[in-house]
Short mmCIF file of C-alpha atoms in Angstrom, two decimals:
data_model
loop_
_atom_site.label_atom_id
_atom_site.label_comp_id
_atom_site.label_asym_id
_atom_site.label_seq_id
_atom_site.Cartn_x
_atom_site.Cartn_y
_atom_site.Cartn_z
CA UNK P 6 161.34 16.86 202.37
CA UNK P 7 161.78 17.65 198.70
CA UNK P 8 159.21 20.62 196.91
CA UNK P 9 159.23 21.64 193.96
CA UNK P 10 160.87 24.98 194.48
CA UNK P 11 159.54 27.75 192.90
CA UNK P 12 158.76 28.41 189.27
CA UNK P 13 158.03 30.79 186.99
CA UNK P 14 154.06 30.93 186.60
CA UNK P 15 152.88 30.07 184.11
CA UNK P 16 155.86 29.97 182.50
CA UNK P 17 159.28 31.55 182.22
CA UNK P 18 159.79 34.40 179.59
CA UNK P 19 162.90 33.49 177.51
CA UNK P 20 164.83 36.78 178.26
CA UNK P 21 164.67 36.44 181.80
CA UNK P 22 166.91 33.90 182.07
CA UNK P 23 170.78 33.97 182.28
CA UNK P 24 173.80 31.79 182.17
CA UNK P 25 176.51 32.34 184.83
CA UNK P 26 179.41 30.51 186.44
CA UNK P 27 178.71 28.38 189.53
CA UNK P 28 180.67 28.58 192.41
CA UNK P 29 182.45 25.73 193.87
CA UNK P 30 181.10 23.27 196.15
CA UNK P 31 177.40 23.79 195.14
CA UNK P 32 174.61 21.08 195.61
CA UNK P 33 171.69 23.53 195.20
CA UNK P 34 168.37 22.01 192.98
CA UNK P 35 165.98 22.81 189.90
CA UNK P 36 163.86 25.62 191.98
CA UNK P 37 166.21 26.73 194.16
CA UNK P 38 166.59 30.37 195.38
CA UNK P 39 170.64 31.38 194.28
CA UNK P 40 172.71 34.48 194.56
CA UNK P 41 175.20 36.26 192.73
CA UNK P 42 178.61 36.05 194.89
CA UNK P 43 182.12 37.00 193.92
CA UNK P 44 181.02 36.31 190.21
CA UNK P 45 179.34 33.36 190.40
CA UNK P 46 176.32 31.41 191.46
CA UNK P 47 175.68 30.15 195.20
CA UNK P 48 172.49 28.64 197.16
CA UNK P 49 171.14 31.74 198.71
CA UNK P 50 170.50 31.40 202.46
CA UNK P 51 169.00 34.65 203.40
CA UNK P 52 164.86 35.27 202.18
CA UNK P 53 166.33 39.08 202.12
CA UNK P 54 169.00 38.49 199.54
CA UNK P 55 167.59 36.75 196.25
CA UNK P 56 169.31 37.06 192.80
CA UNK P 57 167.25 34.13 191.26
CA UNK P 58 165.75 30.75 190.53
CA UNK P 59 168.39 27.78 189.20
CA UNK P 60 166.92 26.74 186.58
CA UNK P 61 168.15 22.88 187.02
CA UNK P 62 170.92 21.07 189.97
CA UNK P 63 174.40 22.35 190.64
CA UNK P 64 176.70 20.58 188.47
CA UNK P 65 179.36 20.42 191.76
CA UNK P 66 182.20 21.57 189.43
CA UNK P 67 183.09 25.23 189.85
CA UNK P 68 182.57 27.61 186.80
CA UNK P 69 180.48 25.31 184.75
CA UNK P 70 177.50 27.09 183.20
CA UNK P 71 174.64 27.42 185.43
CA UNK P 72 171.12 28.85 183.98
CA UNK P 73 169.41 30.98 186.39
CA UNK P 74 166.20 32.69 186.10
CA UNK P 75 165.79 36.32 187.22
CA UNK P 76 161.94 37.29 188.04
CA UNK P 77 161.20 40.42 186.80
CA UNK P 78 159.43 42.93 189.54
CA UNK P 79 155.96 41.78 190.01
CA UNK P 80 156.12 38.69 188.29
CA UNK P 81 153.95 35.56 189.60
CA UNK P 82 156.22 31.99 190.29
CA UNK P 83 154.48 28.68 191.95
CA UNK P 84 155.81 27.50 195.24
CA UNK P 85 154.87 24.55 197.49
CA UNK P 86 153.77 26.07 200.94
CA UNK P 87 156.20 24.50 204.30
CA UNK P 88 152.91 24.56 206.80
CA UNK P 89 149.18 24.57 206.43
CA UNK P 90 147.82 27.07 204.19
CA UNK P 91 144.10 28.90 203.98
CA UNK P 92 142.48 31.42 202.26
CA UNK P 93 143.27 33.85 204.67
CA UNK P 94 147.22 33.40 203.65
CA UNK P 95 146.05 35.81 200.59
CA UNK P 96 147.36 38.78 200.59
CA UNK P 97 149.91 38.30 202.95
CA UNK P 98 153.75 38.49 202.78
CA UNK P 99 155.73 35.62 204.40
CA UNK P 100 159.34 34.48 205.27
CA UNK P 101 160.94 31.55 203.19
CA UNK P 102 162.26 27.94 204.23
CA UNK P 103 165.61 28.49 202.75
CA UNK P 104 166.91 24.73 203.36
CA UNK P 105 168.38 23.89 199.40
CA UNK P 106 166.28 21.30 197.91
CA UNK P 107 163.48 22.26 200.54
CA UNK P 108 162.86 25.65 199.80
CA UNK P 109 159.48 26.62 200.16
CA UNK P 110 157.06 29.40 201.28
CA UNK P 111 156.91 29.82 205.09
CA UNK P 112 152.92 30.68 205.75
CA UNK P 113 153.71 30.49 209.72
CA UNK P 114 156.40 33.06 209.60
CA UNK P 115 156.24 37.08 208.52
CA UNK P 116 159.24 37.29 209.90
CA UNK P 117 161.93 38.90 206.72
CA UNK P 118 158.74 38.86 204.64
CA UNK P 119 160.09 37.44 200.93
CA UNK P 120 157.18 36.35 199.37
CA UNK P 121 153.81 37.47 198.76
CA UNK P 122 150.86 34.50 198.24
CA UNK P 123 148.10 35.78 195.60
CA UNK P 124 146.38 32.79 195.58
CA UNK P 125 146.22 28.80 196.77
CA UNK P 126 147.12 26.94 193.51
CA UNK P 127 143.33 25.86 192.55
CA UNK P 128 144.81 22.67 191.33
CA UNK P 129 144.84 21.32 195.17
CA UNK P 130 141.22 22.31 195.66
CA UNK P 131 140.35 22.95 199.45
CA UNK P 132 144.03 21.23 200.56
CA UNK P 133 145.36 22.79 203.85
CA UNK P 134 148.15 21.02 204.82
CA UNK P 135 151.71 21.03 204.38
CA UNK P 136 152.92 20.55 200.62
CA UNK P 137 150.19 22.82 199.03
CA UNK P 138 150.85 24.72 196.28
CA UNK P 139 150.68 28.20 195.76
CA UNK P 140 150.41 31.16 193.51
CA UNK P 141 152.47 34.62 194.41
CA UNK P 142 155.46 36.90 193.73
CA UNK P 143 158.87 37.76 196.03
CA UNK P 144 158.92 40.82 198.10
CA UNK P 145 160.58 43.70 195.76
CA UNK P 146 163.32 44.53 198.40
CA UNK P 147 164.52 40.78 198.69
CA UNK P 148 165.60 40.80 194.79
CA UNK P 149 168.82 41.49 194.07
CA UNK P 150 168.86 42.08 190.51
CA UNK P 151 166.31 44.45 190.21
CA UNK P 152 167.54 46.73 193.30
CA UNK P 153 165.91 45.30 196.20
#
C-alpha cells in the first residue's frame, strides 16, 4: 500500500525546510517520516523519534543532498489514515504506521501517541475506510528538532 505520506497543510513555509546529507542505503519516499543520525538523513522507524518529512525519494547514494522539512511545533500536515476513521478520531492522539513508503496515521492504535487528528480531510466527505485523509499535527515530544 502506497499513501501519500504526510504533508505540510496547506502548504510548507519556505524556511522550514533544510538540505542535509543522506545516509547510505536509503529507499525512503516523498512524505516520509526521517531522522537525523550520525549526520545524515535515515527513514525513521520509531513514531517517538521524528526529525522530519523528506521532501522527495532517497536518491540511494550516500551524502547526496536530501531536502527535508522540519514542522514547526503546532503546525498542521495532511496524512492518509491506515484503518477506518470517524468523527470521533478528533481530538485524539494516535500511533503511526512507520512502514517507508506506507507511512500513515494509525487511528486503531494510541499506543506511542505521534500524531494528533484535528479533523477528517472534508475533501473525502463522510469516507470511513482505510485510505482517508486527514487533517492534524505530531505529538510535541516525538519531534526531534524542536526538543521533543
Amino acid at each position: 500500500m502506497s499513501t501519500i505520506g504526510f504533508r505540510p497543510y496547506p502548504g510548507p513555509i519556505a524556511s522550514h525546510i533544510t538540505r542535509l546529507p543522506e545516509g547510505g542505503t536509503q529507499s525512503f519516499k516523498q512524505g516520509d517520516l526521517v531522522i537525523f543520525s550520525s549526520g545524515k538523513i535515515v527513514v525513521a522507524t520509531d513514531d517517538d523519534d521524528i526529525f522530519g518529512v523528506a521532501m522527495h525519494d532517497a536518491s540511494g547514494t550516500t551524502d547526496t543532498d536530501v531536502y527535508v522539512y522540519v514542522p514547526g511545533p503546532g503546525e498542521k500536515f495532511l496524512a492518509e489514515a491506515s484503518t477506518t476513521t470517524a468523527v470521533t478520531n478528533q481530538g485524539v492522539a494516535y500511533a503511526l504506521v512507520m512502514t517507508s513508503g506506507s507511512m500513515a496515521v494509525n487511528p486503531g492504535s494510541t499506543t506511542t501517541a505521534a500524531f494528533y487528528i484535528d479533523a477528517l480531510d472534508p475533501r473525502d466527505g463522510a469516507h470511513t475506510g482505510a485510505g482517508g485523509r486527514v487533517i492534524g499535527r505530531f505529538v510535541y515530544t516525538s519531534l526531534d528538532a524542536i526538543g521533543g
